[in-house]
PDB file of C-alpha atoms in Angstrom:
ATOM      1  CA  LYS A   1      98.315 102.455-121.463  1.00 44.00           C
ATOM      2  CA  VAL A   2     100.061 104.456-118.720  1.00 48.00           C
ATOM      3  CA  PRO A   3     100.225 102.311-115.498  1.00 53.00           C
ATOM      4  CA  ALA A   4      97.997 103.123-112.735  1.00 61.00           C
ATOM      5  CA  GLU A   5      98.746 102.757-109.013  1.00 64.00           C
ATOM      6  CA  THR A   6      97.048 100.995-106.162  1.00 64.00           C
ATOM      7  CA  VAL A   7      97.889 100.206-102.584  1.00 60.00           C
ATOM      8  CA  ALA A   8      98.701  96.561-101.547  1.00 62.00           C
ATOM      9  CA  THR A   9      96.384  94.896 -99.124  1.00 67.00           C
ATOM     10  CA  LEU A  10      98.215  93.363 -96.308  1.00 65.00           C
ATOM     11  CA  PRO A  11      97.087  91.106 -93.599  1.00 68.00           C
ATOM     12  CA  ALA A  12      96.479  92.662 -90.160  1.00 70.00           C
ATOM     13  CA  THR A  13      99.638  92.152 -88.011  1.00 72.00           C
ATOM     14  CA  PRO A  14     100.822  94.116 -85.001  1.00 72.00           C
ATOM     15  CA  ALA A  15     104.426  93.969 -86.394  1.00 71.00           C
ATOM     16  CA  PHE A  16     103.621  95.988 -89.552  1.00 67.00           C
ATOM     17  CA  THR A  17     103.625  99.738 -89.230  1.00 70.00           C
ATOM     18  CA  GLY A  18     103.432 102.579 -91.785  1.00 70.00           C
ATOM     19  CA  ALA A  19     101.642 102.906 -95.097  1.00 70.00           C
ATOM     20  CA  ALA A  20     100.948  99.966 -97.310  1.00 65.00           C
ATOM     21  CA  PRO A  21     103.283  99.798-100.273  1.00 65.00           C
ATOM     22  CA  ARG A  22     102.196 101.216-103.612  1.00 64.00           C
ATOM     23  CA  LEU A  23     101.889  98.924-106.530  1.00 66.00           C
ATOM     24  CA  ALA A  24     102.232  99.894-110.313  1.00 65.00           C
ATOM     25  CA  LEU A  25      99.530  98.200-112.468  1.00 72.00           C
ATOM     26  CA  SER A  26      99.560  98.003-116.254  1.00 80.00           C
ATOM     27  CA  GLU A  27      97.865  96.076-119.039  1.00 83.00           C
ATOM     28  CA  PHE A  28     101.061  94.800-120.688  1.00 87.00           C
ATOM     29  CA  ALA A  29     104.005  92.490-119.903  1.00 88.00           C
ATOM     30  CA  GLU A  30     105.896  93.308-116.693  1.00 91.00           C
ATOM     31  CA  LEU A  31     109.224  91.690-116.306  1.00 91.00           C
ATOM     32  CA  THR A  32     111.968  91.671-113.634  1.00 93.00           C
ATOM     33  CA  GLU A  33     115.706  91.871-114.359  1.00 94.00           C
ATOM     34  CA  SER A  34     117.380  88.483-114.609  1.00 92.00           C
ATOM     35  CA  PRO A  35     120.921  87.582-115.399  1.00 80.00           C
ATOM     36  CA  ALA A  36     121.391  86.888-119.029  1.00 72.00           C
ATOM     37  CA  ALA A  37     123.032  83.529-120.041  1.00 75.00           C
ATOM     38  CA  ASP A  38     126.195  83.411-122.018  1.00 83.00           C
ATOM     39  CA  GLY A  39     126.622  87.178-121.869  1.00 80.00           C
ATOM     40  CA  LYS A  40     123.506  87.777-123.951  1.00 90.00           C
ATOM     41  CA  LEU A  41     121.154  90.714-123.184  1.00 94.00           C
ATOM     42  CA  GLN A  42     117.820  89.940-121.539  1.00 95.00           C
ATOM     43  CA  GLU A  43     115.183  90.209-124.230  1.00 94.00           C
ATOM     44  CA  LEU A  44     111.941  92.037-123.745  1.00 96.00           C
ATOM     45  CA  PRO A  45     108.640  91.305-125.497  1.00 95.00           C
ATOM     46  CA  LEU A  46     107.459  93.764-128.106  1.00 94.00           C
ATOM     47  CA  ALA A  47     106.223  97.120-126.814  1.00 95.00           C
ATOM     48  CA  PRO A  48     104.310  97.800-124.711  1.00 94.00           C
ATOM     49  CA  ALA A  49     106.416  96.161-122.044  1.00 95.00           C
ATOM     50  CA  ALA A  50     108.167  97.086-118.819  1.00 95.00           C
ATOM     51  CA  ILE A  51     111.217  95.881-116.906  1.00 95.00           C
ATOM     52  CA  SER A  52     112.011  96.345-113.197  1.00 94.00           C
ATOM     53  CA  GLY A  53     115.553  96.122-112.018  1.00 95.00           C
ATOM     54  CA  VAL A  54     118.159  97.188-109.459  1.00 96.00           C
ATOM     55  CA  LEU A  55     121.537  98.850-109.913  1.00 97.00           C
ATOM     56  CA  ALA A  56     122.973  96.602-107.217  1.00 95.00           C
ATOM     57  CA  ALA A  57     126.698  97.567-107.520  1.00 96.00           C
ATOM     58  CA  ALA A  58     128.496 100.946-108.094  1.00 97.00           C
ATOM     59  CA  GLY A  59     129.182 101.514-111.770  1.00 97.00           C
ATOM     60  CA  GLU A  60     126.609  99.004-112.962  1.00 96.00           C
ATOM     61  CA  GLU A  61     124.750  99.562-116.234  1.00 96.00           C
ATOM     62  CA  ASP A  62     121.769  97.318-116.927  1.00 96.00           C
ATOM     63  CA  LYS A  63     121.096  96.492-120.654  1.00 96.00           C
ATOM     64  CA  TYR A  64     118.178  94.994-122.387  1.00 97.00           C
ATOM     65  CA  LEU A  65     117.192  94.098-125.889  1.00 97.00           C
ATOM     66  CA  ILE A  66     113.857  94.747-127.504  1.00 98.00           C
ATOM     67  CA  GLY A  67     112.454  94.067-131.010  1.00 97.00           C
ATOM     68  CA  VAL A  68     111.242  97.014-132.950  1.00 97.00           C
ATOM     69  CA  THR A  69     109.940  98.009-136.398  1.00 96.00           C
ATOM     70  CA  PRO A  70     111.476 100.851-138.462  1.00 96.00           C
ATOM     71  CA  GLY A  71     109.402 103.998-138.186  1.00 95.00           C
ATOM     72  CA  GLN A  72     107.895 102.912-134.899  1.00 96.00           C
ATOM     73  CA  LYS A  73     107.351 105.635-132.357  1.00 96.00           C
ATOM     74  CA  LEU A  74     108.384 104.611-128.787  1.00 97.00           C
ATOM     75  CA  ARG A  75     108.351 106.279-125.430  1.00 96.00           C
ATOM     76  CA  PHE A  76     110.945 105.012-122.806  1.00 97.00           C
ATOM     77  CA  ASP A  77     109.483 106.045-119.424  1.00 96.00           C
ATOM     78  CA  VAL A  78     111.569 105.486-116.335  1.00 96.00           C
ATOM     79  CA  VAL A  79     110.301 105.593-112.854  1.00 94.00           C
ATOM     80  CA  ALA A  80     112.784 105.531-110.013  1.00 94.00           C
ATOM     81  CA  ARG A  81     112.893 108.833-108.010  1.00 92.00           C
ATOM     82  CA  GLN A  82     109.079 108.930-108.275  1.00 86.00           C
ATOM     83  CA  PHE A  83     109.047 105.685-106.184  1.00 85.00           C
ATOM     84  CA  GLY A  84     111.685 106.936-103.687  1.00 89.00           C
ATOM     85  CA  SER A  85     114.768 105.406-105.261  1.00 94.00           C
ATOM     86  CA  PRO A  86     118.028 107.393-105.007  1.00 96.00           C
ATOM     87  CA  VAL A  87     118.902 106.622-108.633  1.00 95.00           C
ATOM     88  CA  ASP A  88     119.643 109.755-110.726  1.00 95.00           C
ATOM     89  CA  GLY A  89     119.073 107.835-114.007  1.00 96.00           C
ATOM     90  CA  VAL A  90     120.518 108.069-117.450  1.00 97.00           C
ATOM     91  CA  LEU A  91     118.704 106.156-120.131  1.00 98.00           C
ATOM     92  CA  SER A  92     120.462 105.281-123.425  1.00 98.00           C
ATOM     93  CA  VAL A  93     118.766 103.897-126.540  1.00 98.00           C
ATOM     94  CA  ARG A  94     121.278 102.063-128.758  1.00 98.00           C
ATOM     95  CA  ASN A  95     121.169 100.040-131.936  1.00 97.00           C
ATOM     96  CA  GLU A  96     121.719  96.208-131.540  1.00 94.00           C
ATOM     97  CA  GLN A  97     125.473  96.722-131.978  1.00 95.00           C
ATOM     98  CA  GLY A  98     125.624  99.294-128.992  1.00 95.00           C
ATOM     99  CA  ALA A  99     125.924 102.561-130.961  1.00 96.00           C
ATOM    100  CA  GLN A 100     124.093 105.393-129.256  1.00 97.00           C
ATOM    101  CA  LEU A 101     120.881 106.570-130.926  1.00 98.00           C
ATOM    102  CA  ALA A 102     119.221 108.650-128.190  1.00 97.00           C
ATOM    103  CA  ALA A 103     119.649 109.424-124.493  1.00 97.00           C
ATOM    104  CA  GLY A 104     117.802 111.101-121.598  1.00 95.00           C
ATOM    105  CA  GLU A 105     118.311 112.222-118.165  1.00 92.00           C
ATOM    106  CA  ASP A 106     115.793 114.458-116.397  1.00 91.00           C
ATOM    107  CA  ARG A 107     112.289 115.226-117.589  1.00 91.00           C
ATOM    108  CA  PRO A 108     110.403 118.331-116.557  1.00 89.00           C
ATOM    109  CA  GLY A 109     109.528 118.122-112.816  1.00 88.00           C
ATOM    110  CA  SER A 110     111.413 114.896-112.231  1.00 90.00           C
ATOM    111  CA  SER A 111     114.932 113.569-112.357  1.00 89.00           C
ATOM    112  CA  ASP A 112     113.523 110.318-113.994  1.00 96.00           C
ATOM    113  CA  PRO A 113     114.352 110.031-117.800  1.00 97.00           C
ATOM    114  CA  LEU A 114     111.715 110.062-120.469  1.00 96.00           C
ATOM    115  CA  VAL A 115     112.791 109.553-124.049  1.00 97.00           C
ATOM    116  CA  ASP A 116     110.408 109.712-127.132  1.00 96.00           C
ATOM    117  CA  PHE A 117     112.127 107.954-130.134  1.00 97.00           C
ATOM    118  CA  THR A 118     111.284 107.052-133.645  1.00 97.00           C
ATOM    119  CA  VAL A 119     113.102 103.887-134.745  1.00 97.00           C
ATOM    120  CA  PRO A 120     115.353 104.570-137.767  1.00 97.00           C
ATOM    121  CA  GLY A 121     115.251 102.430-141.017  1.00 96.00           C
ATOM    122  CA  GLY A 122     117.168  99.240-140.898  1.00 95.00           C
ATOM    123  CA  VAL A 123     116.787  98.893-137.165  1.00 97.00           C
ATOM    124  CA  ASN A 124     115.038  95.837-135.882  1.00 97.00           C
ATOM    125  CA  LYS A 125     116.387  95.537-132.353  1.00 97.00           C
ATOM    126  CA  LEU A 126     117.236  98.182-129.831  1.00 98.00           C
ATOM    127  CA  GLN A 127     119.407  98.113-126.711  1.00 97.00           C
ATOM    128  CA  ILE A 128     118.037  99.809-123.603  1.00 98.00           C
ATOM    129  CA  ALA A 129     120.680 100.823-121.249  1.00 97.00           C
ATOM    130  CA  PHE A 130     120.204 102.366-117.709  1.00 97.00           C
ATOM    131  CA  LYS A 131     122.654 103.511-115.137  1.00 97.00           C
ATOM    132  CA  ASP A 132     123.024 106.054-112.274  1.00 97.00           C
ATOM    133  CA  LEU A 133     124.545 109.423-113.387  1.00 96.00           C
ATOM    134  CA  GLN A 134     127.046 109.383-110.673  1.00 96.00           C
ATOM    135  CA  GLY A 135     127.847 105.628-110.926  1.00 97.00           C
ATOM    136  CA  ARG A 136     126.254 104.762-107.618  1.00 97.00           C
ATOM    137  CA  GLY A 137     124.416 101.440-106.791  1.00 97.00           C
ATOM    138  CA  GLY A 138     123.089  99.367-104.024  1.00 96.00           C
ATOM    139  CA  SER A 139     120.005  97.371-103.090  1.00 94.00           C
ATOM    140  CA  ASP A 140     117.776 100.434-102.864  1.00 95.00           C
ATOM    141  CA  TYR A 141     118.691 101.610-106.438  1.00 96.00           C
ATOM    142  CA  VAL A 142     115.520 100.279-107.953  1.00 95.00           C
ATOM    143  CA  TYR A 143     113.970 101.464-111.206  1.00 96.00           C
ATOM    144  CA  ARG A 144     111.305 100.509-113.864  1.00 95.00           C
ATOM    145  CA  VAL A 145     111.577 101.225-117.505  1.00 97.00           C
ATOM    146  CA  ALA A 146     108.328 101.074-119.522  1.00 95.00           C
ATOM    147  CA  VAL A 147     108.563 100.887-123.300  1.00 97.00           C
ATOM    148  CA  LEU A 148     105.291 102.217-124.913  1.00 95.00           C
ATOM    149  CA  ASP A 149     104.314 102.195-128.479  1.00 94.00           C
ATOM    150  CA  LEU A 150     103.128 105.664-129.388  1.00 93.00           C
ATOM    151  CA  SER A 151     102.369 104.575-132.973  1.00 81.00           C
ATOM    152  CA  LYS A 152      99.040 102.991-131.770  1.00 76.00           C
ATOM    153  CA  PRO A 153      96.335 105.372-130.623  1.00 71.00           C
ATOM    154  CA  ASP A 154      95.570 105.099-126.931  1.00 69.00           C
ATOM    155  CA  PHE A 155      93.342 106.946-124.563  1.00 71.00           C
ATOM    156  CA  SER A 156      91.324 106.536-121.418  1.00 75.00           C
ATOM    157  CA  LEU A 157      88.112 108.170-120.098  1.00 78.00           C
ATOM    158  CA  SER A 158      87.273 108.774-116.492  1.00 80.00           C
ATOM    159  CA  LEU A 159      84.578 110.528-114.430  1.00 81.00           C
ATOM    160  CA  ALA A 160      85.143 112.460-111.152  1.00 80.00           C
ATOM    161  CA  THR A 161      82.277 110.451-109.605  1.00 79.00           C
ATOM    162  CA  ASP A 162      80.837 106.974-109.745  1.00 79.00           C
ATOM    163  CA  ARG A 163      77.210 107.923-109.751  1.00 82.00           C
ATOM    164  CA  ILE A 164      75.211 110.692-111.618  1.00 83.00           C
ATOM    165  CA  ILE A 165      71.462 111.260-110.772  1.00 84.00           C
ATOM    166  CA  VAL A 166      69.448 112.458-113.866  1.00 86.00           C
ATOM    167  CA  PRO A 167      65.770 112.894-113.490  1.00 87.00           C
ATOM    168  CA  ALA A 168      63.598 111.101-116.055  1.00 90.00           C
ATOM    169  CA  GLY A 169      63.316 113.215-119.171  1.00 89.00           C
ATOM    170  CA  GLY A 170      66.158 115.455-117.810  1.00 88.00           C
ATOM    171  CA  THR A 171      69.569 116.286-119.087  1.00 89.00           C
ATOM    172  CA  GLN A 172      72.894 116.496-117.374  1.00 85.00           C
ATOM    173  CA  VAL A 173      76.323 117.905-118.427  1.00 86.00           C
ATOM    174  CA  VAL A 174      78.923 115.336-117.359  1.00 84.00           C
ATOM    175  CA  PRO A 175      82.579 116.416-117.336  1.00 83.00           C
ATOM    176  CA  ILE A 176      84.659 113.597-118.690  1.00 86.00           C
ATOM    177  CA  GLN A 177      88.471 113.501-118.298  1.00 83.00           C
ATOM    178  CA  VAL A 178      90.164 112.206-121.535  1.00 82.00           C
TER     179      VAL A 178
END
């Protein structure tokens, strides 16, 4: 499912000013970037999964490895600018050996990448690579990449209100957002 947002609850303190930070919520594995041992790429669990990281140095490209199934339809959804990060992101999807299979930069209405991709035959692992288009970096160059499995049906239902009053024996048309 697509992540939702909430606002963090913070203890009352006179030193804190401004709005409470926003938190992304999801129903799947959320990981943070960690240095890989022996030059190996950090492995992600099977989709759906997400990884949050930071392009800490100029020219840095973060790479991850994820297991896939040939024919699987995936969506690589990056959030950076939408959260106020200065990253002008470029997302690359590569085979396990590093050959480019797909890439994305801006999506309509945002400079955050969004890539829909169908895994080709014979591919069981993908590299996900993320960098800044202009090669910039720093502690505020944060991002989140969610890998969603579009092969599985998914939907949500919501109402505009938490209460509907219907008289006994009556009927009511209820708009539902799908």
